[in-house]
Every structure is written in structure tokens, then in C-alpha cells.
mmCIF file of C-alpha atoms in Angstrom:
data_model
loop_
_atom_site.group_PDB
_atom_site.id
_atom_site.type_symbol
_atom_site.label_atom_id
_atom_site.label_comp_id
_atom_site.label_asym_id
_atom_site.label_seq_id
_atom_site.Cartn_x
_atom_site.Cartn_y
_atom_site.Cartn_z
ATOM 1 C CA MET A 31 100.141 96.930 -44.180
ATOM 2 C CA CYS A 32 101.807 99.982 -44.025
ATOM 3 C CA HIS A 33 100.461 100.525 -40.640
ATOM 4 C CA VAL A 34 101.078 97.219 -39.660
ATOM 5 C CA SER A 35 104.894 97.605 -40.780
ATOM 6 C CA VAL A 36 105.110 101.222 -38.434
ATOM 7 C CA GLY A 37 103.304 99.021 -35.801
ATOM 8 C CA HIS A 38 106.076 96.532 -35.517
ATOM 9 C CA VAL A 39 108.721 98.742 -35.817
ATOM 10 C CA ALA A 40 107.224 100.892 -32.873
ATOM 11 C CA ARG A 41 107.250 97.383 -30.500
ATOM 12 C CA ILE A 42 110.643 96.677 -31.595
ATOM 13 C CA LEU A 43 111.890 100.337 -31.130
ATOM 14 C CA GLU A 44 110.483 100.142 -27.497
ATOM 15 C CA GLU A 45 111.373 96.791 -26.766
ATOM 16 C CA ARG A 46 115.121 98.559 -27.191
ATOM 17 C CA GLY A 47 114.550 101.236 -25.055
ATOM 18 C CA ILE A 48 113.221 103.665 -27.522
ATOM 19 C CA ALA A 49 110.390 105.998 -27.131
ATOM 20 C CA THR A 50 107.732 105.514 -30.034
ATOM 21 C CA VAL A 51 104.695 108.022 -31.249
ATOM 22 C CA VAL A 52 102.787 106.893 -34.153
ATOM 23 C CA ALA A 53 100.686 109.513 -35.277
ATOM 24 C CA CYS A 54 97.969 107.890 -38.647
ATOM 25 C CA VAL A 55 94.969 108.350 -40.158
ATOM 26 C CA ALA A 56 91.457 107.200 -38.922
ATOM 27 C CA ALA A 57 90.827 104.161 -41.829
ATOM 28 C CA PHE A 58 93.632 102.569 -39.874
ATOM 29 C CA GLY A 59 93.458 103.398 -36.185
ATOM 30 C CA HIS A 60 92.051 100.306 -35.125
ATOM 31 C CA TYR A 61 94.752 98.807 -36.304
ATOM 32 C CA ALA A 62 96.531 100.602 -33.607
ATOM 33 C CA ARG A 63 94.231 99.792 -31.074
ATOM 34 C CA GLN A 64 94.015 96.045 -32.115
ATOM 35 C CA MET A 65 98.026 95.482 -32.608
ATOM 36 C CA PRO A 66 98.305 97.568 -30.200
ATOM 37 C CA VAL A 67 101.371 99.881 -30.498
ATOM 38 C CA PRO A 68 102.232 101.894 -27.580
ATOM 39 C CA ARG A 69 101.013 105.266 -28.362
ATOM 40 C CA ALA A 70 99.226 107.081 -31.189
ATOM 41 C CA VAL A 71 97.009 109.612 -32.489
ATOM 42 C CA ILE A 72 95.126 109.251 -35.252
ATOM 43 C CA THR A 73 94.151 112.083 -37.885
ATOM 44 C CA PRO A 74 90.347 112.325 -39.247
ATOM 45 C CA PHE A 75 92.414 112.914 -42.906
ATOM 46 C CA PRO A 76 92.802 110.619 -46.032
ATOM 47 C CA MET A 77 95.065 108.364 -46.652
ATOM 48 C CA GLY A 78 98.455 109.066 -47.615
ATOM 49 C CA ARG A 79 98.457 112.960 -45.402
ATOM 50 C CA PRO A 80 98.302 111.401 -42.145
ATOM 51 C CA LEU A 81 99.603 114.984 -40.655
ATOM 52 C CA GLY A 82 96.818 117.367 -43.080
ATOM 53 C CA ALA A 83 96.708 118.564 -46.314
ATOM 54 C CA PRO A 84 99.520 119.760 -48.242
ATOM 55 C CA GLY A 85 100.487 123.558 -47.504
ATOM 56 C CA ASP A 86 98.935 123.202 -44.374
ATOM 57 C CA ARG A 87 101.335 123.627 -42.452
ATOM 58 C CA GLU A 88 99.107 124.625 -39.279
ATOM 59 C CA THR A 89 97.822 121.741 -39.021
ATOM 60 C CA GLN A 90 100.909 119.458 -39.981
ATOM 61 C CA ARG A 91 102.557 121.077 -36.874
ATOM 62 C CA ALA A 92 99.694 120.476 -34.382
ATOM 63 C CA VAL A 93 99.336 116.801 -35.183
ATOM 64 C CA VAL A 94 103.039 116.726 -34.687
ATOM 65 C CA GLU A 95 103.213 118.243 -31.509
ATOM 66 C CA ALA A 96 100.443 116.423 -30.252
ATOM 67 C CA ALA A 97 101.979 113.683 -30.828
ATOM 68 C CA LEU A 98 104.969 114.090 -29.062
ATOM 69 C CA ARG A 99 102.802 115.776 -25.980
ATOM 70 C CA LEU A 100 101.573 111.938 -25.601
ATOM 71 C CA VAL A 101 105.216 110.867 -25.577
ATOM 72 C CA ASP A 102 105.256 112.942 -22.172
ATOM 73 C CA GLU A 103 102.046 112.609 -21.219
ATOM 74 C CA ALA A 104 100.885 108.382 -22.166
ATOM 75 C CA GLY A 105 101.034 106.979 -18.715
ATOM 76 C CA ALA A 106 100.169 102.966 -19.784
ATOM 77 C CA PRO A 107 101.116 100.669 -23.230
ATOM 78 C CA GLY A 108 98.190 100.925 -25.752
ATOM 79 C CA THR A 109 97.681 104.419 -25.413
ATOM 80 C CA VAL A 110 95.682 105.546 -29.013
ATOM 81 C CA ILE A 111 93.717 109.295 -29.087
ATOM 82 C CA ASP A 112 91.625 110.412 -31.292
ATOM 83 C CA LEU A 113 92.946 114.257 -32.880
ATOM 84 C CA ASP A 114 89.639 116.508 -34.067
ATOM 85 C CA LEU A 115 91.578 118.517 -36.519
ATOM 86 C CA PRO A 116 89.672 119.848 -39.935
ATOM 87 C CA TYR A 117 91.535 118.443 -43.138
ATOM 88 C CA ARG A 118 91.964 121.534 -44.991
ATOM 89 C CA PRO A 119 93.083 121.344 -48.536
ATOM 90 C CA GLY A 120 93.938 124.171 -50.986
ATOM 91 C CA LEU A 121 96.335 126.139 -48.630
ATOM 92 C CA GLY A 122 99.864 125.171 -50.269
ATOM 93 C CA MET B 146 79.209 90.540 -72.327
ATOM 94 C CA GLY B 147 79.792 93.202 -70.958
ATOM 95 C CA GLU B 148 82.027 94.417 -67.714
ATOM 96 C CA ALA B 149 79.864 93.441 -64.905
ATOM 97 C CA PHE B 150 80.104 96.092 -61.511
ATOM 98 C CA SER B 151 81.955 93.826 -59.313
ATOM 99 C CA GLU B 152 84.411 93.995 -61.499
ATOM 100 C CA PHE B 153 84.418 97.112 -62.593
ATOM 101 C CA LYS B 154 84.980 98.189 -58.543
ATOM 102 C CA ASP B 155 87.543 96.089 -57.458
ATOM 103 C CA SER B 156 89.692 97.184 -60.990
ATOM 104 C CA PHE B 157 90.476 100.028 -58.931
ATOM 105 C CA SER B 158 92.401 98.213 -56.592
ATOM 106 C CA TYR B 159 95.615 97.044 -58.436
ATOM 107 C CA GLY B 160 94.139 96.456 -61.656
ATOM 108 C CA SER B 161 92.952 98.192 -65.187
ATOM 109 C CA ARG B 162 91.741 100.893 -63.171
ATOM 110 C CA THR B 163 94.000 101.066 -60.265
ATOM 111 C CA ASP B 164 93.820 104.390 -57.923
ATOM 112 C CA LEU B 165 95.308 103.752 -53.979
ATOM 113 C CA THR B 166 92.968 106.601 -53.119
ATOM 114 C CA PHE B 167 90.233 105.008 -54.308
ATOM 115 C CA LYS B 168 91.121 101.207 -53.884
ATOM 116 C CA PHE B 169 89.336 100.488 -50.969
ATOM 117 C CA LEU B 170 85.968 100.624 -53.016
ATOM 118 C CA ARG B 171 87.246 96.356 -53.785
ATOM 119 C CA MET B 172 86.008 96.406 -50.225
ATOM 120 C CA LEU B 173 82.878 97.246 -50.642
ATOM 121 C CA SER B 174 79.780 95.186 -51.504
ATOM 122 C CA GLU B 175 78.228 95.902 -54.807
ATOM 123 C CA GLU B 176 75.597 97.876 -53.580
ATOM 124 C CA ASP B 177 77.866 99.859 -50.532
ATOM 125 C CA ALA B 178 80.113 100.676 -53.649
ATOM 126 C CA ALA B 179 77.584 101.973 -55.951
ATOM 127 C CA GLU B 180 75.870 103.996 -53.422
ATOM 128 C CA THR B 181 79.063 104.929 -52.674
ATOM 129 C CA ILE B 182 79.884 106.602 -56.434
ATOM 130 C CA ARG B 183 76.293 107.777 -56.127
ATOM 131 C CA ARG B 184 76.888 110.084 -53.630
ATOM 132 C CA VAL B 185 80.164 111.425 -55.288
ATOM 133 C CA LEU B 186 78.613 112.278 -58.252
ATOM 134 C CA GLU B 187 75.651 113.531 -56.418
ATOM 135 C CA GLU B 188 77.873 116.118 -54.724
ATOM 136 C CA THR B 189 80.509 116.965 -57.719
ATOM 137 C CA GLY B 190 76.894 117.693 -59.606
ATOM 138 C CA SER B 191 76.416 119.622 -56.256
ATOM 139 C CA LEU B 192 79.696 121.715 -57.044
ATOM 140 C CA PHE B 193 78.161 123.270 -60.427
ATOM 141 C CA ASP B 194 76.643 125.750 -58.453
ATOM 142 C CA THR B 195 78.418 125.790 -54.669
ATOM 143 C CA GLY B 196 82.049 125.848 -55.369
ATOM 144 C CA ASP B 197 82.244 123.501 -52.501
ATOM 145 C CA PRO B 198 84.427 120.329 -52.519
ATOM 146 C CA ALA B 199 83.724 120.417 -48.443
ATOM 147 C CA ALA B 200 81.125 117.360 -49.449
ATOM 148 C CA VAL B 201 82.481 115.240 -51.779
ATOM 149 C CA ILE B 202 85.776 115.403 -49.997
ATOM 150 C CA ASP B 203 84.332 114.341 -46.946
ATOM 151 C CA ILE B 204 82.075 110.919 -48.772
ATOM 152 C CA ALA B 205 85.998 110.046 -49.379
ATOM 153 C CA ILE B 206 87.578 110.408 -46.515
ATOM 154 C CA ARG B 207 84.864 108.877 -44.512
ATOM 155 C CA THR B 208 83.918 105.807 -46.528
ATOM 156 C CA GLN B 209 87.660 104.918 -46.454
ATOM 157 C CA ALA B 210 87.537 104.940 -42.778
ATOM 158 C CA GLU B 211 85.068 102.982 -42.625
ATOM 159 C CA SER B 212 85.940 100.450 -45.213
ATOM 160 C CA TYR B 213 89.266 99.293 -43.959
ATOM 161 C CA GLY B 214 87.687 99.970 -40.560
ATOM 162 C CA SER B 215 85.099 97.374 -41.322
ATOM 163 C CA ARG B 216 88.514 94.815 -41.777
ATOM 164 C CA ASP B 217 89.944 93.836 -38.337
ATOM 165 C CA LEU B 218 93.820 92.932 -37.534
ATOM 166 C CA ASN B 219 94.956 89.953 -38.607
ATOM 167 C CA GLU B 220 94.825 88.196 -35.699
ATOM 168 C CA ARG B 221 98.661 87.044 -36.033
ATOM 169 C CA TYR B 222 99.239 90.903 -35.577
ATOM 170 C CA ARG B 223 97.782 91.435 -32.272
ATOM 171 C CA TYR B 224 100.150 91.036 -29.599
ATOM 172 C CA GLU B 225 98.942 90.136 -25.627
ATOM 173 C CA ASP B 226 101.932 92.433 -24.079
ATOM 174 C CA THR B 227 102.980 95.660 -25.337
ATOM 175 C CA PRO B 228 106.491 97.069 -24.373
ATOM 176 C CA PHE B 229 106.586 100.215 -23.345
ATOM 177 C CA THR B 230 109.202 102.478 -22.831
ATOM 178 C CA PRO B 231 108.614 105.648 -20.538
ATOM 179 C CA PRO B 232 110.688 108.253 -22.316
ATOM 180 C CA PRO B 233 114.009 108.934 -20.201
ATOM 181 C CA ALA B 234 113.175 112.417 -20.219
ATOM 182 C CA PRO B 235 110.509 114.755 -21.441
ATOM 183 C CA VAL B 236 110.595 115.205 -25.184
ATOM 184 C CA ALA B 237 112.135 119.215 -24.169
ATOM 185 C CA GLU B 238 115.521 117.184 -23.390
ATOM 186 C CA SER B 239 115.033 114.503 -25.508
ATOM 187 C CA ALA B 240 116.481 112.972 -28.612
ATOM 188 C CA VAL B 241 113.490 113.145 -30.943
ATOM 189 C CA ALA B 242 113.624 110.706 -34.782
ATOM 190 C CA LEU B 243 111.530 110.698 -37.383
ATOM 191 C CA LEU B 244 110.445 107.294 -39.143
ATOM 192 C CA THR B 245 108.102 107.068 -41.868
ATOM 193 C CA SER B 246 106.785 104.653 -44.161
ATOM 194 C CA SER B 247 106.483 106.935 -47.046
ATOM 195 C CA GLY B 248 108.559 106.040 -49.673
ATOM 196 C CA HIS B 249 110.713 109.109 -49.414
ATOM 197 C CA PHE B 250 113.982 109.148 -50.506
ATOM 198 C CA VAL B 251 116.807 112.220 -51.383
ATOM 199 C CA GLU B 252 117.337 112.952 -55.148
ATOM 200 C CA GLY B 253 120.296 110.489 -56.074
ATOM 201 C CA ASP B 254 120.104 107.764 -53.788
ATOM 202 C CA ASP B 255 117.311 105.404 -55.000
ATOM 203 C CA PRO B 256 117.233 103.047 -53.010
ATOM 204 C CA GLU B 257 116.783 101.046 -56.566
ATOM 205 C CA PRO B 258 114.292 97.752 -55.274
ATOM 206 C CA PHE B 259 114.772 94.640 -57.205
ATOM 207 C CA GLY B 260 117.968 96.600 -59.042
ATOM 208 C CA VAL B 261 116.196 98.723 -61.235
ATOM 209 C CA VAL B 262 117.041 101.856 -61.509
ATOM 210 C CA GLY B 263 114.563 105.765 -62.387
ATOM 211 C CA MET B 264 111.410 102.962 -61.154
ATOM 212 C CA THR B 265 108.424 105.462 -61.474
ATOM 213 C CA GLN B 266 105.705 104.833 -59.179
ATOM 214 C CA GLU B 267 103.465 103.069 -61.988
ATOM 215 C CA GLU B 268 106.334 100.995 -62.615
ATOM 216 C CA ALA B 269 106.647 100.502 -58.266
ATOM 217 C CA VAL B 270 102.514 99.951 -58.312
ATOM 218 C CA ALA B 271 102.364 97.169 -60.186
ATOM 219 C CA ARG B 272 105.312 95.091 -58.392
ATOM 220 C CA ILE B 273 102.940 95.770 -55.319
ATOM 221 C CA ASP B 274 103.123 91.647 -55.048
ATOM 222 C CA ASP B 275 107.051 91.764 -55.255
ATOM 223 C CA PHE B 276 107.342 94.824 -52.360
ATOM 224 C CA LEU B 277 105.276 92.499 -50.441
ATOM 225 C CA ARG B 278 107.302 89.800 -50.012
ATOM 226 C CA GLU B 279 110.735 92.169 -49.897
ATOM 227 C CA THR B 280 112.957 92.567 -47.209
ATOM 228 C CA PRO B 281 112.711 96.912 -46.712
ATOM 229 C CA GLN B 282 115.283 98.839 -47.398
ATOM 230 C CA LEU B 283 115.236 102.581 -45.482
ATOM 231 C CA SER B 284 116.270 105.621 -46.872
ATOM 232 C CA VAL B 285 118.424 108.051 -44.876
ATOM 233 C CA ILE B 286 117.252 111.883 -45.077
ATOM 234 C CA PRO B 287 119.279 114.486 -43.628
ATOM 235 C CA ILE B 288 116.361 116.946 -42.014
ATOM 236 C CA ASP B 289 117.641 119.746 -43.339
ATOM 237 C CA THR B 290 117.147 118.224 -47.347
ATOM 238 C CA PRO B 291 115.970 120.327 -49.336
ATOM 239 C CA ALA B 292 111.959 119.973 -50.626
ATOM 240 C CA ASP B 293 113.227 119.854 -54.419
ATOM 241 C CA ARG B 294 115.760 117.284 -53.962
ATOM 242 C CA LEU B 295 113.028 114.820 -51.965
ATOM 243 C CA VAL B 296 111.319 112.484 -53.925
ATOM 244 C CA VAL B 297 108.741 109.574 -53.373
ATOM 245 C CA ARG B 298 107.598 106.421 -54.244
ATOM 246 C CA GLN B 299 105.492 103.843 -52.574
ATOM 247 C CA ALA B 300 103.651 101.308 -53.967
ATOM 248 C CA GLY B 301 100.913 101.178 -51.363
ATOM 249 C CA TYR B 302 99.440 104.266 -51.547
ATOM 250 C CA ASP B 303 98.112 107.504 -53.347
ATOM 251 C CA ILE B 304 101.565 109.377 -53.409
ATOM 252 C CA ARG B 305 100.062 112.777 -54.990
ATOM 253 C CA GLY B 306 99.650 114.150 -51.319
ATOM 254 C CA ALA B 307 102.991 113.412 -50.706
ATOM 255 C CA VAL B 308 104.396 115.281 -53.996
ATOM 256 C CA ALA B 309 102.656 117.852 -53.525
ATOM 257 C CA ASP B 310 103.985 119.097 -49.944
ATOM 258 C CA HIS B 311 106.386 116.209 -48.128
ATOM 259 C CA GLN B 312 105.248 117.287 -44.887
ATOM 260 C CA VAL B 313 101.791 115.635 -44.713
ATOM 261 C CA SER B 314 103.992 112.664 -43.832
ATOM 262 C CA LEU B 315 107.508 113.445 -43.336
ATOM 263 C CA PRO B 316 107.698 116.685 -41.513
ATOM 264 C CA LEU B 317 111.123 117.598 -41.488
ATOM 265 C CA SER B 318 110.806 121.276 -41.493
ATOM 266 C CA HIS B 319 108.035 121.489 -37.921
ATOM 267 C CA LEU B 320 110.583 119.345 -36.146
ATOM 268 C CA CYS B 321 113.347 121.850 -36.712
ATOM 269 C CA ASP B 322 111.289 124.264 -35.824
ATOM 270 C CA LEU B 323 110.006 122.581 -32.837
ATOM 271 C CA GLU B 324 113.639 122.387 -31.937
ATOM 272 C CA SER B 325 114.618 126.021 -32.108
ATOM 273 C CA GLU B 326 111.464 127.121 -29.980
ATOM 274 C CA GLY B 327 112.241 124.333 -27.601
ATOM 275 C CA VAL B 328 109.791 122.099 -27.740
ATOM 276 C CA VAL B 329 112.102 119.068 -28.667
ATOM 277 C CA GLY B 330 115.470 118.937 -26.919
ATOM 278 C CA ARG B 331 117.296 117.792 -30.384
ATOM 279 C CA VAL B 332 115.833 116.627 -33.692
ATOM 280 C CA ILE B 333 118.206 113.392 -34.768
ATOM 281 C CA PRO B 334 120.004 114.920 -37.864
ATOM 282 C CA ASP B 335 118.871 112.015 -40.165
ATOM 283 C CA ALA B 336 115.080 111.226 -40.712
ATOM 284 C CA TYR B 337 114.428 107.826 -42.291
ATOM 285 C CA SER B 338 111.805 106.368 -44.556
ATOM 286 C CA PHE B 339 110.909 102.690 -45.643
ATOM 287 C CA VAL B 340 108.050 101.603 -48.458
ATOM 288 C CA GLY B 341 105.256 100.456 -46.201
ATOM 289 C CA ALA B 342 103.956 97.946 -48.107
ATOM 290 C CA THR B 343 106.265 94.986 -47.014
ATOM 291 C CA ALA B 344 107.152 91.626 -45.915
ATOM 292 C CA GLN B 345 106.033 91.758 -41.755
ATOM 293 C CA GLY B 346 107.636 88.843 -41.356
ATOM 294 C CA ARG B 347 111.440 90.304 -42.769
ATOM 295 C CA ILE B 348 110.365 93.715 -40.908
ATOM 296 C CA ILE B 349 110.178 91.754 -37.456
ATOM 297 C CA LYS B 350 113.760 89.692 -37.971
ATOM 298 C CA GLN B 351 115.561 91.482 -39.843
ATOM 299 C CA ALA B 352 114.862 95.911 -40.766
ATOM 300 C CA GLY B 353 113.274 96.517 -37.307
ATOM 301 C CA PRO B 354 115.865 95.214 -34.995
ATOM 302 C CA ALA B 355 118.961 96.762 -37.369
ATOM 303 C CA TRP B 356 116.750 99.680 -37.626
ATOM 304 C CA ALA B 357 116.582 99.583 -33.945
ATOM 305 C CA ASP B 358 121.023 99.827 -33.873
ATOM 306 C CA LEU B 359 120.789 102.533 -36.244
ATOM 307 C CA LEU B 360 118.287 105.041 -34.080
ATOM 308 C CA LEU B 361 119.843 103.926 -30.533
ATOM 309 C CA GLU B 362 123.832 104.797 -32.073
ATOM 310 C CA ALA B 363 122.334 108.017 -33.111
ATOM 311 C CA GLY B 364 121.270 109.106 -29.933
ATOM 312 C CA THR B 365 117.440 108.494 -29.965
ATOM 313 C CA ASP B 366 115.353 108.699 -26.931
ATOM 314 C CA ALA B 367 112.274 108.927 -28.843
ATOM 315 C CA ALA B 368 110.768 108.555 -32.498
ATOM 316 C CA LEU B 369 107.802 109.999 -34.448
ATOM 317 C CA LEU B 370 106.415 107.136 -36.904
ATOM 318 C CA VAL B 371 104.187 108.065 -39.255
ATOM 319 C CA PRO B 372 102.572 105.434 -40.969
ATOM 320 C CA VAL B 373 100.701 106.534 -44.749
#
């Protein structure tokens, strides 16, 4: 339900003139596409850790950067991309 | 009479064996749930020799994704149109806000759901049905909040990763770093978090529009949204 909630927030913010990007895990990537949300990056990580494993600063940052790049680069609503990044627990 | 296997697998989803990482077992057929458990046990056995948990983690992540992925989004939440606002300027020149459904709040600023003071994660999980009917509250989190002052409580997911490192869903310092490096023009000084397990009608009609007002008043051009 979390992903639907955030999807609705994304849609409302866009209607009000704020560009949005959602960063979510693969389990709910289909929700981002079916709703759809305006822009999203999908990570192959477990629920609750959408940006990467605890302590994996490098991957977390890479996801944030990819999401923000999508704000600049997406040319149409419903732009959803899958990120191919490793899940690296145990670094924290 | 002993417990049926269907009861066993279902008990991980808000039942006698609640485990929010594995609540997806309820979605699986008995055959698929049994096969998932068998594979996890098999790979756990291999751990004795390899010491490498990657295969177990991979099974859990893949099965989680496949389980949720097999369930389409409710028709009522599918829309013909998609609002789309091109950013007024590149992100490097924009004011960027962070909003997550992680359930974080700052120590001493507990939203106290249902008027309960000091609600624990376990108590929150036990009240999942109440959360799903409630109007969500937005917690304000200054972006320079020290990690040891952050608290997370959310009835909809396994919070252990967020407890270990808030930046798995609330990337405060990453955004600050990106601002100092010029990748982001400016980070809105307050980040926001709410409990995403909530009533959709209340998000659409009440909370969402109010939060949009808040972000606009803060001068937000773009927002990074992180569901969990």
C-alpha cells in the first residue's frame, strides 16, 4: 500500500507544479508502471531498503543520483527505468 | 489436529508468526510457498560450507518481487492520464525536497498515532488495520538531524534495514553531499516522512493536497519520493 500512497502523492505534486521522481523496489515496479507514476527508478533490492543495503553508501548515492537524473531527462509522463545495481549487505 | 500448511504460510502476514519480510508467503500457493522454504533451507545448508549468504538473499529478494509482481494494481488506482511537470530548471539549479513513506520521525516529535504515546513497532504492526483507515501524519525531519535522533516505526514493512541505516530510505546526507557538489541546486531544509500504510482516499483528498501546499511554500521545484 505504501507504493500506492506515494504514487498518489507523486501525482498530486505534479498536478500542483512540482516535478517528482519515485525510487522504489522491484517488488512494486509494476505498480509504478500500472498507475502510472510520472517518473520512477526501480531497484532490485528487498522491501524496506529501496536505495540499497544498510551501510552501502555508494549504491544508495548511485540510486539517488539516477533518480535525480531522471527528473532532468524524462521527456514524457510514465517514464520508468530499471536500475541494474548489486545488493551489497554487510558494508555498514 | 495439527496446523495446516496453508495456515502456517499465512501466519507470517499479520498472524501468529508475523514477519513483514516474508509476509508474501501468504500470496503464494501452498506448492510455491513450500518450494520457497525448501530452497531457503537448501541454501542455508550450503552456508555451512561456503559461508556466502548471497544465494539465500537472492531467493528472498526474487521471491518477494515475484510474489508482489504477480498481483496487479487495483483497477481503481490505475489512471488514464498522468500529470507531468517538466522541472523549471535542471536539478543542479533546482530546490529539491525529500519525502518518504518510511515512518521516520525525530526523537521527541513522535506523531503518536491514535493518541498512543510511545507506540512500539510491534504495537504498530498489531494495529495495521487501524493505520489503513487513518489519515496519515507528516513528520518533519530537518536534513541535518543526527542519525541517533531518528526513530522509525511503520506497520507495513520490516523496519530492520531502516533502523540499521536510515539512508536506505531517508537519504539525508546523500542529498546534502549532492548539494555541496553542485549536483543539486538546493535541498529543501526539511525532509518529510509518513506511514505509507494508510487510507488512499485520505491521501488523495486531504493529506496529499496539504503536503503539496507545504512543499510549495518551501519553494520546492522537484521532489524525490521514496516508498518502502
